[in-house]
Amino acid sequence: MIAFILRRLAQAVLVMLTVAFIAFAMFNFVGDPINNMVGQDTSLQDREALRQSLGLNDPLVLRFGRFVANAAQGEFGVSFRLAEPVSRLILNALPATMELAIVAALLAVIFGVMLGVYTGLYPNRWLSRFFLTISLIGVSLPTFLIGILLILVFAVLLGLLPSFGRGEVVRIGWWSTGFLTWSGIKALILPSITLGLFQMTLIMRLVRSEMLEVMRTDYIKFARARGLTNRAINFGHALKNTLVPVITITGLQLGAIIAFAIITETVFQWPGMGLLFIQSVQFADIPVMAAYLILVAVIFVVINLIVDLLYFAVDPRLRIDGGRSGH
Amino acid sequence: MSSPSRQPLLEVRNLRVEFFGRRGRLLALDDVSFHIDPGEVLGVVGESGAGKSLTGASIIGLLEPPGRISGGEILLEGKRIDNLPYEELRRIRGRQIGAIFQDPLTSLNPLYRVGEQIVETIRTHLPMSEQQARKRGIELLQEVGIPSAAERFDHYPHQFSGGMRQRVVIALALCAEPKLIIADEPTTALDVSIQAQIITLLKRLCRDHGTAVMLVTHDMGVIAETADRVAVMYAGRIAEIGPVQDVVKRARHPYTHGLMGAIPEMGADIDKLTQIEGAMPRLNSIPPGCAFNPRCPSAFDRCREEKPYLLPVERSQVACWLYDETGARREAAHG
């Protein structure tokens, strides 16, 4: 178990170094960083002096090492566009994205699993077919369209919910939260539905097909033959056996929700990392883009590690400790 | 009807099971009737697809759609159970009728400890506390011959071998003291060396607890050794049913005869085993009359026209016109 975690951590470090190298390459080879910093009338000597003082003439390995060391301390330089430290920009945008992503993920998991179990247990019911048809829409409609439709119906036509922004936020330390005000919660509803809908339908379809499969297994048949109640069979025996693939996909989708909140954040002008990233791309604000890239990689790596550990919690066959014995 | 003191534990009367498909109905069980007395072992033999397992599934009410009971009745201690609502039948399953399936490797839920599954089953049917159920579960594991049962109680199924898992399955089937156990090919998936152990165990346990067994198998050796009576099934019907010695040693039905001829015998000096020509018909092409008539060496006109019903022959019942004296007479009168 410990060996497994250590092995996974070593892999994570490798992944992070690779991502860091890509970010570093972006920094150094997409245009000339000096050009980005100085005015047009700076002399060649001054440019060379600046290059020297910034250490840009050092060997590649040394510069990469310096980049990694800085990144590890959360130091990504200064934004070209806003002339503010990147770390502060990210830190300001992080809470908005995290809150949006968490609410969207909760919606996706709770409703996805519930609907998946229902449609898996009663595949022939009218309501199941209805959910499946609806889920097709969720899978096939692009996120921005769903967002715009929701804005049209609930913000423009009905005027119930705000169409953009986070509403009022409360600051707790460096974290700004929208959970504590009514307008903050109202502002969360539409973006989180937009962001979570695709994942919800995905999880629902996955749980459904897993349930259908598990219900056909011998141990479910035997559980019925033992006279267990339907509740014990459906939720105790069947659902638990569907969890391993569901955890995998949900974990990966959680990463995707955080990383690709870009579109939803753009549609709803949500002041999170996605919006920050899109604006940085427009201005070729490379330090911000590099930091975003690394942060997303960290999130994916951490989630994957948690998913792997959850397998051990769910499936005893993966725990090697208990001795196997013959007859 | 039999006297109340000799009321059969289970009685199956004229059971019909049909599969409803897009291309019409398939008759999978046709007019199956038999009974099992308390504490008795009834062997059910036949080729794959003869309807053995289907009969078992009908009794415990676990026919899978599109299969459905379309006629007849099933009585447990004189009470009909085939038309009970799901919830009432659920209470009977495990409590009154236990079941053992073919493959012990897949019968246990891999994510739960063996003990958890036993305690769960006990507490579903009997008013016991967690501790009492646990104690009883460990005793059961000891009884089915699992060494250091108290320790093994908390192990997961994958930590047991195939034979040990089938012992656990037997313990699970027995844990609410049912009166009848339906064992559907309990040894088919096991090593030959383990098969005998499991059969001996099953036999001993059922004798000790007074549990009746419906033993579904295609292993005649197991039947000859274990069963009190045997039912031979062919194409969804019972061909012959009677005491084990009679059926094995003096088979009446030509099909049973052929079946017994196909068993290799130690020391017998033969070059070739007898074999029944042809194959069992598929459900959608069962011939009119006796289902066995195209393969039967002694078939005559009546066998091709009229479906035989079970006729008493000494202590057995045989579905074969060869044994119908009245019919023969009727035929003579016609001719």
XYZ file of C-alpha atoms in Angstrom:
662
model
C 0.000 0.000 0.000
C 2.694 2.491 1.070
C 4.868 1.276 -1.804
C 1.994 1.865 -4.158
C 1.510 5.437 -2.944
C 5.214 6.138 -3.241
C 5.261 4.742 -6.768
C 2.291 6.880 -7.717
C 3.942 9.949 -6.185
C 7.076 9.320 -8.200
C 4.968 9.108 -11.344
C 3.204 12.309 -10.353
C 6.537 14.106 -10.049
C 7.489 12.937 -13.541
C 4.204 14.149 -14.966
C 4.607 17.496 -13.248
C 8.153 17.913 -14.554
C 6.958 17.222 -18.088
C 4.151 19.747 -17.788
C 6.549 22.231 -16.247
C 8.871 21.756 -19.189
C 6.073 22.516 -21.636
C 5.141 25.615 -19.679
C 8.791 26.601 -19.544
C 9.159 26.053 -23.282
C 6.151 28.274 -23.883
C 7.831 30.950 -21.780
C 11.084 30.804 -23.645
C 10.336 29.906 -27.180
C 7.041 31.625 -27.909
C 8.397 35.022 -28.814
C 11.197 36.770 -27.009
C 10.428 37.482 -23.376
C 12.630 40.564 -23.501
C 10.582 41.959 -26.367
C 7.524 41.537 -24.232
C 9.043 43.526 -21.398
C 10.801 46.455 -22.955
C 9.728 49.290 -25.178
C 10.584 49.578 -28.871
C 13.267 52.162 -28.373
C 15.422 50.177 -25.957
C 18.915 49.795 -27.336
C 20.438 46.438 -28.150
C 22.985 46.868 -25.352
C 20.280 47.461 -22.806
C 18.380 44.445 -24.056
C 21.510 42.318 -23.746
C 22.159 43.657 -20.232
C 18.592 42.859 -19.214
C 18.896 39.417 -20.762
C 22.073 38.855 -18.778
C 20.623 40.129 -15.512
C 17.507 37.975 -15.895
C 19.723 34.983 -16.495
C 18.299 34.316 -19.922
C 21.710 33.533 -21.323
C 22.314 30.732 -18.857
C 22.283 27.151 -20.117
C 18.805 25.697 -20.751
C 19.042 23.181 -17.920
C 19.910 25.862 -15.411
C 17.044 28.068 -16.544
C 14.609 25.155 -16.382
C 15.827 24.317 -12.900
C 15.261 27.886 -11.828
C 11.777 27.850 -13.357
C 10.852 24.668 -11.531
C 12.207 25.956 -8.248
C 10.179 29.154 -8.609
C 7.069 27.306 -9.676
C 7.340 25.010 -6.695
C 7.139 28.095 -4.489
C 4.145 29.394 -6.419
C 6.242 32.017 -8.148
C 5.344 32.403 -11.823
C 6.556 35.920 -12.492
C 4.512 38.967 -13.387
C 1.546 39.131 -15.724
C 2.374 41.040 -18.931
C -1.159 42.331 -19.169
C -1.988 43.361 -15.622
C 1.526 43.889 -14.263
C 0.607 41.972 -11.134
C 2.230 38.824 -9.747
C 0.641 35.814 -11.431
C 0.312 33.988 -8.135
C -1.939 36.733 -6.772
C -4.092 36.742 -9.922
C -4.567 33.000 -9.723
C -5.260 33.092 -6.025
C -7.960 35.692 -6.571
C -9.626 33.688 -9.318
C -9.256 30.264 -7.697
C -12.137 30.441 -5.159
C -14.671 31.397 -7.833
C -13.720 28.445 -10.028
C -13.480 25.991 -7.144
C -16.901 26.873 -5.782
C -18.468 26.628 -9.209
C -16.740 23.329 -9.910
C -17.640 21.793 -6.554
C -21.320 22.668 -6.874
C -21.383 21.416 -10.471
C -19.631 18.183 -9.502
C -22.022 17.584 -6.596
C -24.999 18.120 -8.865
C -23.506 15.780 -11.454
C -22.675 13.003 -8.987
C -25.861 13.131 -6.901
C -28.312 13.330 -9.781
C -26.187 11.225 -12.100
C -26.021 8.312 -9.650
C -29.691 8.584 -8.647
C -30.957 8.680 -12.205
C -28.480 6.020 -13.270
C -29.652 3.636 -10.545
C -33.278 4.263 -11.402
C -32.882 3.783 -15.142
C -30.661 0.758 -14.550
C -33.105 -0.974 -12.214
C -36.210 -0.243 -14.255
C -34.973 -0.045 -17.842
C -38.430 -0.526 -19.304
C -40.327 2.117 -17.394
C -41.668 5.115 -19.222
C -39.828 7.485 -16.880
C -36.506 5.731 -17.542
C -36.912 6.180 -21.271
C -37.759 9.825 -20.673
C -34.572 10.360 -18.624
C -32.496 8.604 -21.239
C -33.852 10.795 -24.000
C -33.206 13.917 -21.947
C -29.695 12.705 -21.187
C -29.014 12.444 -24.909
C -29.660 16.158 -25.144
C -27.277 16.758 -22.257
C -24.566 14.713 -23.932
C -24.943 16.189 -27.383
C -25.701 19.884 -26.848
C -22.572 22.026 -26.510
C -22.073 23.645 -23.111
C -22.196 27.241 -24.341
C -25.558 26.624 -26.001
C -27.027 25.172 -22.818
C -25.688 28.178 -20.902
C -27.191 30.637 -23.360
C -30.527 28.799 -23.342
C -30.611 28.812 -19.537
C -29.820 32.544 -19.517
C -32.566 33.154 -22.044
C -35.195 31.274 -20.061
C -34.339 31.989 -16.431
C -32.627 35.380 -16.652
C -34.187 37.098 -19.633
C -37.690 35.676 -19.957
C -38.466 34.791 -16.344
C -36.047 37.202 -14.720
C -35.544 34.824 -11.796
C -31.786 34.475 -11.742
C -28.847 36.686 -12.616
C -27.286 36.148 -16.033
C -23.679 36.912 -15.130
C -21.187 37.413 -12.306
C -20.883 35.927 -8.837
C -23.252 38.161 -6.912
C -22.041 39.403 -3.540
C -19.096 37.562 -2.095
C -17.799 37.371 1.448
C -14.080 37.254 2.089
C -12.745 34.701 4.530
C -9.005 35.238 4.654
C -7.849 35.152 1.030
C -10.820 32.988 0.010
C -13.870 34.779 -1.339
C -17.051 32.791 -1.059
C -20.459 33.199 -2.672
C -22.087 30.601 -0.442
C -22.907 33.009 2.340
C -25.065 35.510 0.501
C -28.398 34.952 -1.185
C -27.289 36.701 -4.353
C -24.119 34.610 -4.393
C -26.130 31.389 -4.228
C -28.566 32.597 -6.881
C -25.682 33.473 -9.154
C -24.260 29.957 -8.748
C -27.361 28.120 -9.958
C -27.255 28.628 -13.709
C -23.486 28.295 -14.221
C -23.268 25.140 -12.085
C -26.137 23.495 -13.970
C -24.507 24.436 -17.250
C -21.154 23.098 -16.164
C -22.490 19.936 -14.495
C -25.124 18.849 -16.993
C -22.807 17.059 -19.374
C -21.025 15.241 -16.538
C -24.338 14.359 -14.958
C -25.638 12.672 -18.080
C -22.326 10.926 -18.523
C -22.377 9.571 -14.971
C -26.032 8.615 -15.302
C -25.406 6.615 -18.464
C -22.365 4.964 -16.944
C -24.142 3.991 -13.709
C -27.080 2.724 -15.752
C -25.027 0.421 -17.934
C -23.023 -0.824 -14.945
C -26.226 -1.494 -13.009
C -27.709 -3.412 -15.934
C -24.583 -5.515 -16.045
C -24.335 -6.160 -12.317
C -28.003 -7.111 -12.032
C -27.309 -10.016 -14.362
C -24.473 -11.461 -12.285
C -24.677 -14.673 -10.322
C -24.151 -13.049 -6.960
C -27.212 -10.876 -7.465
C -29.193 -13.956 -8.448
C -27.875 -15.720 -5.374
C -28.685 -12.709 -3.198
C -32.265 -12.938 -4.460
C -32.310 -16.674 -3.784
C -31.224 -15.916 -0.219
C -34.354 -13.815 0.124
C -32.604 -10.491 0.749
C -34.782 -7.418 0.444
C -34.780 -5.473 -2.781
C -33.258 -2.527 -1.001
C -30.337 -4.583 0.253
C -29.810 -6.064 -3.195
C -30.104 -2.858 -5.196
C -28.164 -0.517 -2.963
C -26.021 -2.820 -0.851
C -24.938 -5.362 -3.405
C -25.510 -3.922 -6.865
C -24.633 -0.261 -6.421
C -21.401 -0.956 -4.580
C -20.241 -3.167 -7.413
C -20.830 -0.424 -9.954
C -18.689 2.018 -8.021
C -15.192 1.248 -9.312
C -15.763 2.441 -12.892
C -18.008 5.225 -11.651
C -15.272 6.534 -9.345
C -12.769 6.472 -12.195
C -14.932 8.460 -14.548
C -16.209 10.818 -11.872
C -12.665 11.568 -10.766
C -11.517 12.326 -14.280
C -14.636 14.373 -14.925
C -14.040 16.401 -11.772
C -10.669 17.363 -13.177
C -12.324 18.197 -16.458
C -14.947 20.326 -14.710
C -12.270 22.432 -13.031
C -10.020 22.638 -16.057
C -12.652 23.270 -18.646
C -14.860 25.641 -16.743
C -13.468 28.066 -19.315
C -16.530 28.008 -21.557
C -19.068 28.276 -18.763
C -17.082 31.041 -17.126
C -16.961 32.925 -20.405
C -20.688 32.581 -21.021
C -21.566 33.733 -17.508
C -18.653 36.186 -17.098
C -17.707 34.224 -13.997
C -14.569 35.779 -12.479
C -12.665 32.494 -12.191
C -9.499 30.972 -13.582
C -11.110 30.017 -16.873
C -12.030 33.588 -17.636
C -8.560 34.712 -16.539
C -7.034 32.141 -18.869
C -9.136 33.167 -21.885
C -8.248 36.808 -21.364
C -4.578 35.880 -21.026
C -4.671 33.966 -24.280
C -6.056 36.988 -26.064
C -3.162 39.084 -24.792
C -0.532 36.331 -25.121
C 0.025 36.734 -21.374
C 2.364 33.786 -21.169
C 3.210 33.765 -17.424
C -0.490 33.429 -16.591
C -0.980 30.722 -19.184
C 2.016 28.784 -17.895
C 0.788 29.018 -14.325
C -2.686 27.918 -15.339
C -1.273 24.956 -17.222
C 0.721 23.831 -14.200
C -2.162 24.340 -11.801
C -4.515 22.250 -13.944
C -1.887 19.520 -14.140
C -1.565 19.548 -10.344
C -5.335 19.209 -9.983
C -5.465 16.264 -12.393
C -2.573 14.501 -10.730
C -4.037 14.937 -7.240
C -7.472 13.730 -8.334
C -6.000 10.690 -10.040
C -4.095 9.809 -6.909
C -7.263 10.088 -4.824
C -9.151 7.928 -7.321
C -6.483 5.240 -7.117
C -6.670 5.263 -3.344
C -10.454 5.036 -3.445
C -10.176 1.801 -5.431
C -8.493 0.263 -2.437
C -11.270 1.420 -0.175
C -13.970 -0.036 -2.429
C -12.505 -3.268 -3.757
C -10.967 -5.690 -1.256
C -9.453 -7.758 -4.074
C -6.892 -5.008 -4.617
C -5.705 -5.078 -1.036
C -2.970 -7.609 -0.962
C -2.562 -7.860 2.798
C -4.988 -10.726 3.563
C -3.318 -14.071 2.896
C -4.769 -16.298 0.199
C -5.211 -19.863 1.241
C -6.075 -23.039 -0.516
C -8.430 -25.763 0.473
C -54.794 -37.007 -2.298
C -52.319 -38.354 0.186
C -53.169 -38.451 3.857
C -52.250 -35.362 5.946
C -49.486 -37.234 7.795
C -47.751 -37.875 4.497
C -48.289 -34.470 2.978
C -45.462 -33.802 0.540
C -43.186 -30.887 1.326
C -43.279 -29.597 -2.212
C -45.751 -30.421 -4.882
C -45.507 -29.282 -8.465
C -48.638 -29.829 -10.515
C -48.857 -29.517 -14.287
C -46.289 -26.735 -14.369
C -46.011 -24.917 -17.687
C -43.381 -22.290 -18.346
C -43.386 -20.294 -21.526
C -41.034 -17.780 -23.042
C -42.780 -14.914 -24.709
C -40.695 -13.540 -27.510
C -41.166 -11.434 -30.575
C -41.555 -14.549 -32.652
C -44.260 -16.102 -30.552
C -44.212 -18.328 -27.513
C -41.850 -21.140 -26.682
C -43.026 -23.849 -24.351
C -40.054 -24.533 -22.098
C -41.744 -26.645 -19.421
C -44.718 -28.704 -20.437
C -46.983 -30.271 -17.840
C -44.289 -31.005 -15.258
C -45.605 -32.708 -12.121
C -43.701 -34.179 -9.202
C -43.455 -33.953 -5.456
C -40.725 -33.978 -2.847
C -41.295 -35.463 0.616
C -39.777 -33.936 3.738
C -36.127 -34.892 4.071
C -36.065 -36.581 0.705
C -33.429 -36.115 -1.990
C -34.922 -35.865 -5.456
C -32.416 -35.994 -8.278
C -33.328 -34.249 -11.495
C -31.345 -35.313 -14.539
C -31.429 -34.549 -18.213
C -29.434 -32.971 -20.992
C -28.675 -29.261 -21.110
C -31.831 -27.410 -22.038
C -34.173 -30.126 -20.799
C -35.674 -27.700 -18.296
C -33.994 -28.854 -15.081
C -32.742 -25.487 -13.932
C -35.894 -23.792 -15.164
C -37.951 -26.028 -12.880
C -35.775 -24.981 -9.939
C -36.014 -21.297 -10.851
C -39.817 -21.561 -11.120
C -40.071 -23.030 -7.637
C -38.134 -20.204 -6.006
C -39.914 -17.661 -8.179
C -36.800 -16.416 -9.915
C -37.707 -17.094 -13.513
C -36.128 -14.416 -15.598
C -38.274 -12.602 -18.114
C -39.367 -13.296 -20.800
C -39.932 -16.656 -19.066
C -43.210 -16.956 -17.221
C -45.282 -19.594 -15.468
C -48.328 -19.950 -17.684
C -50.048 -22.870 -16.046
C -50.094 -25.333 -13.180
C -49.352 -24.719 -9.550
C -46.561 -25.097 -7.018
C -47.440 -25.958 -3.441
C -45.189 -25.772 -0.420
C -46.650 -27.748 2.497
C -50.028 -27.587 0.816
C -49.990 -23.810 0.234
C -49.698 -22.346 -3.234
C -46.561 -20.292 -3.673
C -46.453 -19.722 -7.424
C -48.982 -16.890 -7.318
C -47.662 -15.062 -4.247
C -46.721 -11.403 -4.526
C -42.978 -10.751 -4.808
C -42.522 -9.655 -1.196
C -44.155 -12.779 0.273
C -42.202 -15.054 -1.995
C -39.031 -13.245 -0.955
C -39.711 -14.229 2.652
C -39.975 -17.857 1.571
C -36.729 -17.748 -0.370
C -33.837 -18.456 1.915
C -36.176 -19.080 4.865
C -38.120 -22.106 3.565
C -36.410 -22.860 0.276
C -32.677 -22.375 -0.012
C -30.752 -22.418 -3.238
C -27.243 -23.356 -4.331
C -26.044 -22.438 -7.776
C -23.577 -23.909 -10.151
C -20.635 -21.588 -9.880
C -19.359 -20.883 -6.375
C -16.744 -18.512 -7.780
C -19.406 -16.038 -8.871
C -22.157 -16.721 -6.319
C -20.610 -14.570 -3.607
C -20.428 -10.811 -3.791
C -16.701 -10.039 -4.083
C -16.929 -6.769 -2.170
C -18.304 -8.130 1.088
C -16.707 -10.332 3.700
C -18.079 -13.851 3.803
C -19.279 -13.238 7.345
C -21.123 -10.075 6.373
C -23.048 -11.996 3.731
C -23.934 -14.740 6.213
C -25.001 -12.321 8.947
C -27.043 -10.354 6.430
C -28.904 -13.472 5.330
C -29.517 -14.730 8.853
C -30.807 -11.371 10.042
C -33.059 -11.013 7.012
C -34.954 -14.128 8.072
C -34.427 -14.657 11.770
C -34.860 -12.245 14.671
C -31.271 -12.255 15.854
C -28.836 -9.638 17.023
C -25.620 -8.985 15.154
C -23.675 -10.972 17.766
C -26.030 -13.945 17.763
C -26.008 -14.057 13.979
C -22.249 -13.891 13.949
C -21.967 -16.739 16.425
C -24.390 -18.816 14.403
C -22.556 -17.970 11.190
C -19.242 -19.167 12.608
C -20.884 -22.400 13.772
C -22.277 -22.884 10.281
C -18.868 -22.402 8.711
C -17.487 -25.003 11.109
C -20.314 -27.323 10.187
C -19.587 -27.074 6.469
C -15.985 -27.947 7.218
C -14.116 -24.693 6.935
C -11.000 -24.813 9.120
C -10.435 -21.975 11.619
C -13.918 -20.721 10.858
C -13.829 -17.818 13.313
C -10.889 -16.325 11.463
C -12.153 -17.151 7.975
C -15.466 -15.505 8.830
C -13.902 -12.102 8.222
C -12.210 -12.987 4.958
C -13.339 -11.951 1.509
C -14.567 -14.483 -1.074
C -11.425 -14.150 -3.195
C -9.416 -15.483 -0.269
C -11.221 -18.841 -0.532
C -10.656 -21.608 -3.051
C -13.471 -22.893 -5.267
C -14.351 -25.836 -3.040
C -14.253 -23.676 0.075
C -16.445 -21.097 -1.581
C -19.028 -23.743 -2.412
C -18.964 -24.713 1.263
C -19.661 -21.087 2.122
C -22.502 -21.063 -0.402
C -23.952 -24.171 1.237
C -23.673 -22.488 4.638
C -25.498 -19.481 3.201
C -28.247 -21.684 1.782
C -28.650 -23.421 5.134
C -28.388 -20.446 7.434
C -32.112 -19.921 8.025
C -32.794 -23.676 8.277
C -34.898 -24.041 5.125
C -36.939 -27.189 4.631
C -35.909 -27.579 1.027
C -32.728 -26.823 -0.836
C -32.623 -26.525 -4.580
C -29.097 -27.392 -5.621
C -28.597 -26.503 -9.264
C -25.550 -28.424 -10.479
C -23.653 -27.680 -7.270
C -20.504 -29.507 -8.325
C -20.275 -28.912 -12.067
C -17.840 -26.024 -11.752
C -15.582 -27.791 -9.259
C -12.534 -30.013 -9.549
C -13.435 -33.685 -9.774
C -11.545 -34.333 -6.539
C -13.653 -31.751 -4.708
C -16.993 -32.819 -6.190
C -17.333 -35.929 -4.057
C -16.493 -33.984 -0.881
C -19.143 -31.373 -1.588
C -21.804 -33.972 -2.407
C -20.997 -35.940 0.738
C -21.152 -32.749 2.774
C -24.472 -31.714 1.256
C -25.912 -35.145 1.879
C -24.733 -35.255 5.495
C -25.961 -31.745 6.297
C -29.377 -32.358 4.823
C -29.731 -35.618 6.717
C -28.682 -33.935 9.975
C -31.065 -31.020 9.485
C -33.840 -33.031 7.880
C -33.683 -30.820 4.828
C -35.107 -32.059 1.543
C -33.038 -31.517 -1.574
C -33.866 -31.105 -5.200
C -30.541 -31.980 -6.778
C -30.297 -30.819 -10.371
C -27.401 -32.392 -12.226
C -26.407 -34.251 -15.329
C -24.051 -36.472 -13.414
C -25.738 -39.873 -13.064
C -23.037 -41.020 -10.682
C -23.925 -38.274 -8.223
C -27.602 -39.144 -8.541
C -27.075 -42.860 -8.001
C -25.088 -42.127 -4.872
C -27.183 -39.379 -3.365
C -30.791 -39.373 -4.479
C -33.760 -41.249 -3.058
C -35.805 -40.743 -6.183
C -34.921 -39.521 -9.659
C -36.802 -37.480 -12.229
C -35.534 -37.712 -15.784
C -36.377 -34.711 -17.925
C -36.430 -34.456 -21.686
C -37.339 -31.402 -23.774
C -39.254 -29.694 -20.978
C -41.182 -32.772 -19.839
C -40.656 -35.455 -17.261
C -39.891 -38.721 -19.022
C -39.633 -40.924 -15.989
C -39.708 -40.513 -12.245
C -39.188 -43.167 -9.603
C -36.970 -44.635 -6.899
C -33.316 -44.373 -7.752
C -32.629 -48.131 -7.947
C -35.504 -48.656 -10.362
C -34.588 -45.787 -12.644
C -30.877 -46.585 -12.726
C -31.032 -50.367 -12.822
C -34.330 -50.970 -14.604
C -34.931 -47.902 -16.724
C -38.404 -48.003 -18.277
C -38.423 -45.071 -20.649
C -36.346 -45.659 -23.810
C -34.672 -42.293 -23.213
C -33.621 -43.208 -19.660
C -32.458 -46.510 -21.035
C -30.244 -44.755 -23.537
C -29.014 -42.351 -20.877
C -27.950 -45.223 -18.589
C -26.270 -46.962 -21.511
C -24.121 -43.895 -22.000
C -22.464 -44.241 -18.591
C -19.070 -45.937 -18.717
C -18.817 -48.839 -16.306
C -15.672 -49.996 -14.564
C -14.484 -53.385 -15.673
C -17.127 -53.809 -18.336
C -15.554 -55.144 -21.465
C -17.016 -52.923 -24.132
C -15.438 -51.119 -27.047
C -18.017 -48.435 -27.392
C -20.535 -46.723 -25.167
C -24.099 -46.838 -26.338
C -25.218 -43.505 -27.546
C -28.595 -42.068 -28.380
C -28.822 -41.150 -32.031
C -29.596 -37.522 -32.813
C -29.953 -34.598 -30.433
C -32.628 -33.204 -28.166
C -34.990 -31.002 -30.221
C -34.864 -27.260 -29.796
C -37.800 -25.657 -28.056
C -39.191 -24.298 -31.302
C -39.144 -27.642 -33.059
C -40.486 -30.165 -30.567
C -42.202 -32.860 -32.589
C -45.880 -33.663 -32.024
C -46.651 -36.623 -29.813
C -43.793 -37.796 -27.622
C -40.864 -35.380 -27.831
C -38.454 -38.298 -27.932
C -40.130 -40.191 -30.810
C -37.676 -39.273 -33.614
C -34.793 -40.736 -31.618
C -36.680 -43.606 -30.022
C -35.857 -47.143 -31.196
C -39.277 -48.457 -30.127
C -41.487 -45.619 -31.376
C -44.801 -46.573 -32.989
C -47.642 -44.600 -34.573
C -49.232 -43.427 -31.374
C -45.932 -41.882 -30.180
C -45.971 -39.584 -33.200
C -49.521 -38.413 -32.632
C -50.367 -38.323 -28.982
C -48.377 -36.737 -26.177
C -47.784 -39.360 -23.462
C -48.623 -38.557 -19.852
C -47.060 -40.103 -16.759
C -48.270 -43.708 -16.371
C -47.682 -45.747 -13.217
C -45.330 -48.668 -13.674
C -44.682 -50.463 -10.401
C -43.118 -47.821 -8.104
C -42.247 -45.451 -10.953
C -44.137 -43.253 -13.331
C -43.194 -43.266 -16.990
C -44.355 -41.017 -19.809
C -44.265 -43.629 -22.551
C -47.052 -45.314 -24.504
C -45.200 -48.633 -24.274
C -46.598 -48.916 -20.783
C -50.206 -48.008 -21.529
C -52.267 -51.161 -21.562
C -55.606 -49.374 -21.869
C -54.246 -47.332 -24.738
C -52.964 -50.417 -26.449
C -56.366 -51.913 -26.071
C -57.989 -48.782 -27.419
C -55.695 -48.908 -30.375
C -56.569 -52.537 -30.968
C -60.260 -51.619 -30.900
C -59.635 -48.863 -33.435
C -57.704 -51.172 -35.720
